[in-house]
GROMACS .gro file of N, CA and C in nm:
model
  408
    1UNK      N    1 -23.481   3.237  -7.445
    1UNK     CA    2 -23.361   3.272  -7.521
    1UNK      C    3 -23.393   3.387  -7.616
    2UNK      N    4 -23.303   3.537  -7.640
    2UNK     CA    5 -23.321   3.564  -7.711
    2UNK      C    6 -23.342   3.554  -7.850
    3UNK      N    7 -23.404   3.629  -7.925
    3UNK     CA    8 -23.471   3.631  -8.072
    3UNK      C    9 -23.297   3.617  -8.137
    4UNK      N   10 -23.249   3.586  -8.214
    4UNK     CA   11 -23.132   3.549  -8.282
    4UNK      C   12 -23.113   3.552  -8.478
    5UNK      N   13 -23.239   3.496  -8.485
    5UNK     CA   14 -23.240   3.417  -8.638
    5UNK      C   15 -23.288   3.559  -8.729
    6UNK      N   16 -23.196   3.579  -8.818
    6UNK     CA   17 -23.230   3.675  -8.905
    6UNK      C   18 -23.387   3.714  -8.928
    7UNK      N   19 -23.440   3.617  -8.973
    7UNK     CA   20 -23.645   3.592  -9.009
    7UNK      C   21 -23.684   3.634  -8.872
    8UNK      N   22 -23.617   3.620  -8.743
    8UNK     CA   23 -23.671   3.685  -8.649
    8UNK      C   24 -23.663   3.800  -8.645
    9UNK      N   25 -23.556   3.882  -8.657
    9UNK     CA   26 -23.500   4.002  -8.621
    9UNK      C   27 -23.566   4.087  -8.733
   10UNK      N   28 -23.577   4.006  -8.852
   10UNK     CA   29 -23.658   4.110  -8.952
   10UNK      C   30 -23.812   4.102  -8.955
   11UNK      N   31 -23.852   4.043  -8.888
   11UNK     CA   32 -24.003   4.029  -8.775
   11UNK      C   33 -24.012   4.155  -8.711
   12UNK      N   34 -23.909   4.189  -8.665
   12UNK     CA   35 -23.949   4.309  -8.552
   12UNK      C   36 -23.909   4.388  -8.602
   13UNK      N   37 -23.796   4.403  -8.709
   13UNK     CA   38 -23.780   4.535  -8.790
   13UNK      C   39 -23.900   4.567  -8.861
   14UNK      N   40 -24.007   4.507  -8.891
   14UNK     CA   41 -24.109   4.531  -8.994
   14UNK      C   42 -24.256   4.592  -8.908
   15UNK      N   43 -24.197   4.633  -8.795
   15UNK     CA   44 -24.275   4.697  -8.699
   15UNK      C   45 -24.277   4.835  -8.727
   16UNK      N   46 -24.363   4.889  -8.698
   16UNK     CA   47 -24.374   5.044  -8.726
   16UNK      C   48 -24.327   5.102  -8.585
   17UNK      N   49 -24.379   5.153  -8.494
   17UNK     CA   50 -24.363   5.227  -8.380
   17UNK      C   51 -24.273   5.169  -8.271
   18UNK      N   52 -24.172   5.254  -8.280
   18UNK     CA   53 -24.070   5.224  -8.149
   18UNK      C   54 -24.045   5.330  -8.042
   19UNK      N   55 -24.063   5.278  -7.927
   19UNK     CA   56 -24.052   5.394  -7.823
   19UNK      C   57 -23.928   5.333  -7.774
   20UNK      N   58 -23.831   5.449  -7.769
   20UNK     CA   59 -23.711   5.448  -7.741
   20UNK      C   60 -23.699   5.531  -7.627
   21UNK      N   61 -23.659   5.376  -7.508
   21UNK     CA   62 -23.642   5.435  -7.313
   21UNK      C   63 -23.451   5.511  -7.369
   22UNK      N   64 -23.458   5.645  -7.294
   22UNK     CA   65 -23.338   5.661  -7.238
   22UNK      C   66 -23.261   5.770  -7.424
   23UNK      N   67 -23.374   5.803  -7.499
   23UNK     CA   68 -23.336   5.835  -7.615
   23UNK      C   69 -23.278   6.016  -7.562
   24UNK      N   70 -23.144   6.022  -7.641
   24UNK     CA   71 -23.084   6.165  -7.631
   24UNK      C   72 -23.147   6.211  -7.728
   25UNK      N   73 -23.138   6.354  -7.634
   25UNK     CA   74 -23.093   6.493  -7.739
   25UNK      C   75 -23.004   6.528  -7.784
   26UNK      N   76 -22.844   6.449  -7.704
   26UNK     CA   77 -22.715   6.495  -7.771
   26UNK      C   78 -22.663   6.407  -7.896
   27UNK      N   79 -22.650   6.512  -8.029
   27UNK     CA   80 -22.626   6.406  -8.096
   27UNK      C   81 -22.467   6.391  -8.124
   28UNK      N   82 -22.514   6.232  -8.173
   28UNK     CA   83 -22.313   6.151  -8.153
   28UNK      C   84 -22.313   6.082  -8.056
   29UNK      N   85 -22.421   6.066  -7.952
   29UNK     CA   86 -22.439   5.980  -7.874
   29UNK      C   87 -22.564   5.850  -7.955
   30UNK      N   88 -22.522   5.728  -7.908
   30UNK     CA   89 -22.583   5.596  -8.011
   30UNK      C   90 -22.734   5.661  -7.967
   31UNK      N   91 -22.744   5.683  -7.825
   31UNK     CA   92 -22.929   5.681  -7.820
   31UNK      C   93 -22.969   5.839  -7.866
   32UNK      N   94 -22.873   5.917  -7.940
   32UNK     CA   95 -22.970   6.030  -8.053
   32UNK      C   96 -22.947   5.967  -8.220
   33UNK      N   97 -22.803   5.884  -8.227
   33UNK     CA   98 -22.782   5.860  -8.367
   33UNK      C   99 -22.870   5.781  -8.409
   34UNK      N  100 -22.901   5.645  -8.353
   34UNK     CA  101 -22.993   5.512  -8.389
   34UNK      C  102 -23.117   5.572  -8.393
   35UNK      N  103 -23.152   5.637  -8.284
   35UNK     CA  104 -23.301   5.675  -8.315
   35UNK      C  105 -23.370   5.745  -8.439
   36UNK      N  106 -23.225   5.828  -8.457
   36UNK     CA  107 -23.254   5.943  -8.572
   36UNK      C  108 -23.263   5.861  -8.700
   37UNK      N  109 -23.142   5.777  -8.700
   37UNK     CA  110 -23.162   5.677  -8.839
   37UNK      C  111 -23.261   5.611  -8.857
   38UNK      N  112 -23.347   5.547  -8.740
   38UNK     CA  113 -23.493   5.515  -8.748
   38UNK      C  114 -23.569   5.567  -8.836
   39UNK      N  115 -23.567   5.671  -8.768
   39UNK     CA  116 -23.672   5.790  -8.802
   39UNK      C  117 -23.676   5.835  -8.964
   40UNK      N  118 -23.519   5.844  -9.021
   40UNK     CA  119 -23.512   5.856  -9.121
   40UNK      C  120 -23.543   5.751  -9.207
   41UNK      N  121 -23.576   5.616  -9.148
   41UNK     CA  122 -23.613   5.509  -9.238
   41UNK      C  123 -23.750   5.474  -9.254
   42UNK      N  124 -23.819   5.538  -9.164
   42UNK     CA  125 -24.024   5.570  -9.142
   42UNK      C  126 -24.037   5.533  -9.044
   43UNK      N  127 -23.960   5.483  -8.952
   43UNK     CA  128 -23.996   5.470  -8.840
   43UNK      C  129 -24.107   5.555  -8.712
   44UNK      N  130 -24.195   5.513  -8.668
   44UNK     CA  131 -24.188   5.623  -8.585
   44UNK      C  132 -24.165   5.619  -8.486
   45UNK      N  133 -24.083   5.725  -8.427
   45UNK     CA  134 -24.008   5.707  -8.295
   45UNK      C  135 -24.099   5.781  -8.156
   46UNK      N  136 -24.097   5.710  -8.069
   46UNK     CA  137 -24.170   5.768  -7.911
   46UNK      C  138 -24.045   5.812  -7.879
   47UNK      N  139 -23.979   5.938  -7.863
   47UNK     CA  140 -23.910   5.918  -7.697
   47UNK      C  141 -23.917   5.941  -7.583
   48UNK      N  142 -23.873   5.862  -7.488
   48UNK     CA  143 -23.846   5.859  -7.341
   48UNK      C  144 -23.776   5.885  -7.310
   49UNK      N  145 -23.785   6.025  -7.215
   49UNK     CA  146 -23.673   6.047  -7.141
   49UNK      C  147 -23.726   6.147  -7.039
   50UNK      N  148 -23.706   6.143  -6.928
   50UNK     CA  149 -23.725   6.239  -6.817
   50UNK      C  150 -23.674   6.362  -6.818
   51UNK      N  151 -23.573   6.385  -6.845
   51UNK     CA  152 -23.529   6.488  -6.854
   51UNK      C  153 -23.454   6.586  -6.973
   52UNK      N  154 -23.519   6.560  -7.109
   52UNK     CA  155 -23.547   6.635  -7.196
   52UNK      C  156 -23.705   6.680  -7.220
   53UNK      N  157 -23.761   6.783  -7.282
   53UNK     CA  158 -23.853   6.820  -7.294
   53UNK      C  159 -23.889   6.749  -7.449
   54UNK      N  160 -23.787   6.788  -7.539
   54UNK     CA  161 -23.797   6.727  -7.694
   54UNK      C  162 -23.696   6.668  -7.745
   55UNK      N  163 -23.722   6.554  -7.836
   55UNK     CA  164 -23.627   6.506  -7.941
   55UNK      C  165 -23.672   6.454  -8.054
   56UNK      N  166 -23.604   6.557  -8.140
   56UNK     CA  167 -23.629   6.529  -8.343
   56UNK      C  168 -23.734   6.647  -8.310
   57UNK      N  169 -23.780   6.740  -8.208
   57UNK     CA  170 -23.882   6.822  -8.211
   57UNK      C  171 -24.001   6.755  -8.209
   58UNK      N  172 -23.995   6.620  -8.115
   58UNK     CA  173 -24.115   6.539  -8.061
   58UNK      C  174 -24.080   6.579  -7.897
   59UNK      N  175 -24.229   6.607  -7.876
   59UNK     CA  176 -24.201   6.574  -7.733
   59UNK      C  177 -24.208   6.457  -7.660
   60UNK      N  178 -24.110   6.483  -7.554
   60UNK     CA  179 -24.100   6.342  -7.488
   60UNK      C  180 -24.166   6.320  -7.393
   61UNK      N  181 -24.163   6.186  -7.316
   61UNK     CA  182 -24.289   6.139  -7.262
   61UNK      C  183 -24.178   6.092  -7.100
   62UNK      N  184 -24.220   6.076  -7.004
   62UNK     CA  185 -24.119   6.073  -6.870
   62UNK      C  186 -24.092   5.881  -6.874
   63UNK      N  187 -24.200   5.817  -6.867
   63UNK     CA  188 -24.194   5.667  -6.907
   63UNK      C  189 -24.309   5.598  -7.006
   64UNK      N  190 -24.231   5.469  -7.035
   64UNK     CA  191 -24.345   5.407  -7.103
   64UNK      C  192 -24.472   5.392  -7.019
   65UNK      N  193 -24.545   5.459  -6.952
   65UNK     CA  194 -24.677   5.449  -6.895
   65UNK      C  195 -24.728   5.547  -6.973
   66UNK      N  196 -24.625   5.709  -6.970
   66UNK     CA  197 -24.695   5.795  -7.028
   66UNK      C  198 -24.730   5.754  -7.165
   67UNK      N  199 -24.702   5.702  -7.262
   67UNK     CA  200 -24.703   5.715  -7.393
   67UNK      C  201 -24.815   5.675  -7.435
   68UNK      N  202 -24.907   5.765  -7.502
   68UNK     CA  203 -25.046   5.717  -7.547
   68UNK      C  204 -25.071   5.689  -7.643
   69UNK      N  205 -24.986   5.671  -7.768
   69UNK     CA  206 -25.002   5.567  -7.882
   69UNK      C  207 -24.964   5.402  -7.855
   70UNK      N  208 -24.990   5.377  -7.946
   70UNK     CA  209 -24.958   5.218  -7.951
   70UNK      C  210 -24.808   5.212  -7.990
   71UNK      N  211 -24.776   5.121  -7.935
   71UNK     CA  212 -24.602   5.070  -7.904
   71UNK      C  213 -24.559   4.934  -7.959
   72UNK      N  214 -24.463   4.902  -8.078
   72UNK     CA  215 -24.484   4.774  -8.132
   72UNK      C  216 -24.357   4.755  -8.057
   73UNK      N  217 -24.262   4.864  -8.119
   73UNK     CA  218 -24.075   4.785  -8.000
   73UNK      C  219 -24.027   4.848  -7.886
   74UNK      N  220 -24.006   4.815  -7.758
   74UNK     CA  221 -23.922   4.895  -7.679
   74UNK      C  222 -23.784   4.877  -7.710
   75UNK      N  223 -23.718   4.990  -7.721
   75UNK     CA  224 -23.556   4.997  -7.786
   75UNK      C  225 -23.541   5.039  -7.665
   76UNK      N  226 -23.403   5.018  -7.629
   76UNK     CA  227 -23.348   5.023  -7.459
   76UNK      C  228 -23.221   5.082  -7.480
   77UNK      N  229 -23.175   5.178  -7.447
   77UNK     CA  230 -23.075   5.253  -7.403
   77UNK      C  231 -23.049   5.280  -7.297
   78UNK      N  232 -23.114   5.223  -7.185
   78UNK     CA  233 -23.011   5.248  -6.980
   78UNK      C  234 -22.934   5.135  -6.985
   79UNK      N  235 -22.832   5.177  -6.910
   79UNK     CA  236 -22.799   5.075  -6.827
   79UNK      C  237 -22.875   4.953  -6.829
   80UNK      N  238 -22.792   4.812  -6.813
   80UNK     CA  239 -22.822   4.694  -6.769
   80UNK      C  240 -22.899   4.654  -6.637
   81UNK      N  241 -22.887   4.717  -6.549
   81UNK     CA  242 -22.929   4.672  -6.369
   81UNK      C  243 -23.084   4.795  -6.434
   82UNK      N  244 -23.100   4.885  -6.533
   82UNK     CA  245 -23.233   4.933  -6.547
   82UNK      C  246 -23.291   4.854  -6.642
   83UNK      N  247 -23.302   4.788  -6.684
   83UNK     CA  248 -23.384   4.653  -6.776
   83UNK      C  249 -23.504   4.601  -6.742
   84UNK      N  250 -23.434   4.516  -6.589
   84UNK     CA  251 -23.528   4.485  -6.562
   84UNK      C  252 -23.691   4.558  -6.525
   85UNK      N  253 -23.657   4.711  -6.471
   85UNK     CA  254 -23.783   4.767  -6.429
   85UNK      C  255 -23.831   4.796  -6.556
   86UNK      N  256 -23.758   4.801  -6.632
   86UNK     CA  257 -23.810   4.892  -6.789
   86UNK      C  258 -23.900   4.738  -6.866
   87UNK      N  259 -23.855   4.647  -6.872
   87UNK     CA  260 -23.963   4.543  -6.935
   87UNK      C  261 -24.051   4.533  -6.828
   88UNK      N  262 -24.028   4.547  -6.687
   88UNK     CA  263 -24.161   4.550  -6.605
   88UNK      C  264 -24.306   4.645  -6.654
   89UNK      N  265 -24.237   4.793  -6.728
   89UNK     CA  266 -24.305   4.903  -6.765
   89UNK      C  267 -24.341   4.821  -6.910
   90UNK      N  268 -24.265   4.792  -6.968
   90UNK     CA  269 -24.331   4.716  -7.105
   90UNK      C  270 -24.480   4.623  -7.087
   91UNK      N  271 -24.426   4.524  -6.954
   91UNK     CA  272 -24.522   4.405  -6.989
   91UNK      C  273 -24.651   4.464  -6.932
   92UNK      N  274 -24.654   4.581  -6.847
   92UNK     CA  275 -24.804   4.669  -6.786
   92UNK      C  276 -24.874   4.692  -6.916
   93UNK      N  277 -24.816   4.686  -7.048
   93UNK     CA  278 -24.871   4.756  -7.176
   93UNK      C  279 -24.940   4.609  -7.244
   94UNK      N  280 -25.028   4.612  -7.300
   94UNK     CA  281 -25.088   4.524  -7.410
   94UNK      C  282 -25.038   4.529  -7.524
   95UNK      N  283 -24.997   4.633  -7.561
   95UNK     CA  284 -24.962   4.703  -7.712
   95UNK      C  285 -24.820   4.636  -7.763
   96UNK      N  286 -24.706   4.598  -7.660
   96UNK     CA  287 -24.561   4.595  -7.673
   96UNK      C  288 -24.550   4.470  -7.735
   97UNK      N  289 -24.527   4.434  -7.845
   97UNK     CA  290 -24.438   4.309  -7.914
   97UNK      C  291 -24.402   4.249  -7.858
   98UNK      N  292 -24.241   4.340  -7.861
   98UNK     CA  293 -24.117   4.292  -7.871
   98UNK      C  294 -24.024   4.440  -7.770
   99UNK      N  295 -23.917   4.369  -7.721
   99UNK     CA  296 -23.855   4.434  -7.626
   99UNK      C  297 -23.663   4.446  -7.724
  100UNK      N  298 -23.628   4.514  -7.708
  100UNK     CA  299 -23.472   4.516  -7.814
  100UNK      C  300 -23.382   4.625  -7.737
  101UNK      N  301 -23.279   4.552  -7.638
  101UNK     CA  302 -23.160   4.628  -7.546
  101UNK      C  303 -23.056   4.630  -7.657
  102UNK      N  304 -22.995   4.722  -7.702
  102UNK     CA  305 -22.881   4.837  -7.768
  102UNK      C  306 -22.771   4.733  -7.726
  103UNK      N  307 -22.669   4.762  -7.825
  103UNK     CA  308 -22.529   4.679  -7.779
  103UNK      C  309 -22.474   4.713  -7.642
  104UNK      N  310 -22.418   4.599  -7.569
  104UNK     CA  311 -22.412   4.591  -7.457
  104UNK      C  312 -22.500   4.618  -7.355
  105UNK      N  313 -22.637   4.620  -7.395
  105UNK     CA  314 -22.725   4.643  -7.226
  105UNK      C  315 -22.842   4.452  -7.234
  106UNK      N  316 -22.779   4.420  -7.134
  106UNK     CA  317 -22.796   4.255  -7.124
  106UNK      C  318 -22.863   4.242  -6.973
  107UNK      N  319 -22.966   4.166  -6.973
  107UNK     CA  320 -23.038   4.106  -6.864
  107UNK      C  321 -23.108   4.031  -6.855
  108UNK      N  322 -23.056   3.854  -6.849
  108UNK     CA  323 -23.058   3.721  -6.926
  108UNK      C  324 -23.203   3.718  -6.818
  109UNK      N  325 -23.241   3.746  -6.680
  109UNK     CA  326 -23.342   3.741  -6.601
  109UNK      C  327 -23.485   3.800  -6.703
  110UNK      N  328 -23.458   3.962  -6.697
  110UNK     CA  329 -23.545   4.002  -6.768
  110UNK      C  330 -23.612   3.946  -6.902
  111UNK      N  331 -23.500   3.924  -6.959
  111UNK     CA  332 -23.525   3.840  -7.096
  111UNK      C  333 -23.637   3.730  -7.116
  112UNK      N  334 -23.557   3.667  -6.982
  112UNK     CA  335 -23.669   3.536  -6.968
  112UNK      C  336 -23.800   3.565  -6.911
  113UNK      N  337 -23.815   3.734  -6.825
  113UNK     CA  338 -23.960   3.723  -6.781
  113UNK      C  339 -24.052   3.808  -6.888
  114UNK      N  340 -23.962   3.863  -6.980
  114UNK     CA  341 -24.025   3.926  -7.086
  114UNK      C  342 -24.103   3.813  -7.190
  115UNK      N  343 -24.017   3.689  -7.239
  115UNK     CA  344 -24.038   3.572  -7.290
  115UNK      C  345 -24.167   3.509  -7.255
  116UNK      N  346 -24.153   3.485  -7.085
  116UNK     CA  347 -24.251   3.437  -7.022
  116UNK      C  348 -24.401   3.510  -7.037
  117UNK      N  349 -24.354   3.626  -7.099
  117UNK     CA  350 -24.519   3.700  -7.125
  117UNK      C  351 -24.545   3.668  -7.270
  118UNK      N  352 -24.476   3.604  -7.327
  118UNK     CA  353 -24.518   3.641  -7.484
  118UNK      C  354 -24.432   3.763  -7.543
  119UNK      N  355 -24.340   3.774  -7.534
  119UNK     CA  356 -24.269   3.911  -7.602
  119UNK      C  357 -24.160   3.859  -7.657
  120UNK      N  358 -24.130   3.900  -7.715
  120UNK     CA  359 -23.960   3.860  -7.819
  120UNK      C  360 -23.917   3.919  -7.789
  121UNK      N  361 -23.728   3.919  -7.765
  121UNK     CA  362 -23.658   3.992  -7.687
  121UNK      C  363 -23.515   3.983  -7.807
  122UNK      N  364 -23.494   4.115  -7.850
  122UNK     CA  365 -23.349   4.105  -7.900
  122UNK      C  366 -23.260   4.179  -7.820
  123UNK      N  367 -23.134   4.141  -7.776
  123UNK     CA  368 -23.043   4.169  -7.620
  123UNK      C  369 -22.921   4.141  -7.715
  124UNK      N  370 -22.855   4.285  -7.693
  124UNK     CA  371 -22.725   4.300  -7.660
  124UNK      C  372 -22.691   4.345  -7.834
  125UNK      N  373 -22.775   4.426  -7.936
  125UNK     CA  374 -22.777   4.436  -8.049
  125UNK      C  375 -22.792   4.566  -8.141
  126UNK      N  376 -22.760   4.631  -8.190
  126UNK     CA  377 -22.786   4.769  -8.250
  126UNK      C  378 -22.906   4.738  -8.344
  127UNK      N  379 -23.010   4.806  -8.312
  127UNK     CA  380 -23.102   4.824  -8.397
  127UNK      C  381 -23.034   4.883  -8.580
  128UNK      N  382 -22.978   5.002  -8.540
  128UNK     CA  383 -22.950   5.068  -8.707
  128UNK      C  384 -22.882   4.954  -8.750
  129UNK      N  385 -22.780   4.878  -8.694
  129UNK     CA  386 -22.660   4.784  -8.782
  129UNK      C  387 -22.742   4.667  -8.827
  130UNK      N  388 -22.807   4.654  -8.742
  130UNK     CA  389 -22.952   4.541  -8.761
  130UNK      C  390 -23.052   4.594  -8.880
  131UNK      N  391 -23.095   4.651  -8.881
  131UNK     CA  392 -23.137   4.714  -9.000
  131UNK      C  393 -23.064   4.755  -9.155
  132UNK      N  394 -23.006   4.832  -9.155
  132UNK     CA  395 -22.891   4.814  -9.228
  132UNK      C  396 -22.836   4.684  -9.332
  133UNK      N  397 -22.842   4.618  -9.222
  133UNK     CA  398 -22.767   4.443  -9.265
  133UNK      C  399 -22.906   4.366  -9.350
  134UNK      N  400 -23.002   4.385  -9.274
  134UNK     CA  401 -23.126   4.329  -9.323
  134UNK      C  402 -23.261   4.384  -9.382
  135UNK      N  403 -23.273   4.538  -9.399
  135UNK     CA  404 -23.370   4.583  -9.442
  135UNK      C  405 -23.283   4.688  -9.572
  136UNK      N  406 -23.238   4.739  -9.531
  136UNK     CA  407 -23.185   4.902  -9.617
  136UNK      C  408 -23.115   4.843  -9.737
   0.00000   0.00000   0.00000
């Protein structure tokens, strides 16, 4: 079952490094706004994306395989039916926490095989409003 309980959710907000799958360059879209508000809160942000070169003037990395720092949250911005391969790319990592899909991207399967490794999973939730509510 997903992570739910406030003391949880501010568990994984108190993480430093988030690599954000599927993060824009266009901003006004949630996956350039959330990330950016991250960032502006100390976060530090990885992004992922195939087909930008940079974002915030970081370069980006094609998947979580490439990324050669350490990774405490995967923040999820694809699509739902892409979840599942994307915690597949998480659980290849030692480094990954916790796994956290953006409002509306839900995959009650994944969830549970992310769980099944030891990972905390927050599904179906805005990181910034989540933050916001409980840290800022």
């Amino acid at each position: 079952m997903p992570v739910e309980t406030d003391a949880a959710i501010r568990d994984i907000l108190e993480d430093e490094t988030i690599a954000v799958v599927g993060c824009s360059s266009t901003p006004g879209k949630a996956a350039h706004d959330v990330p950016s508000y991250l960032l502006g809160q100390g976060y530090e942000i990885v992004p992922v994306n195939p087909f930008a070169d940079e974002v915030f003037g970081r370069e980006t990395v094609d998947s979580l395989a490439d990324v050669e720092d350490e990774i405490d949250v995967v923040c999820v911005f694809r699509p739902s039916e892409e979840v599942q391969g994307i915690v597949g790319d998480a659980l290849e990592r030692d480094d990954v926490d916790s796994i956290w899909t953006q409002l509306g991207i839900r995959d009650d399967e994944a969830v549970a095989r992310a769980e099944a490794n030891g990972r905390a999973v927050v599904q179906d939730r805005c990181m910034k409003v989540e933050h916001r509510r409980l840290i800022a």
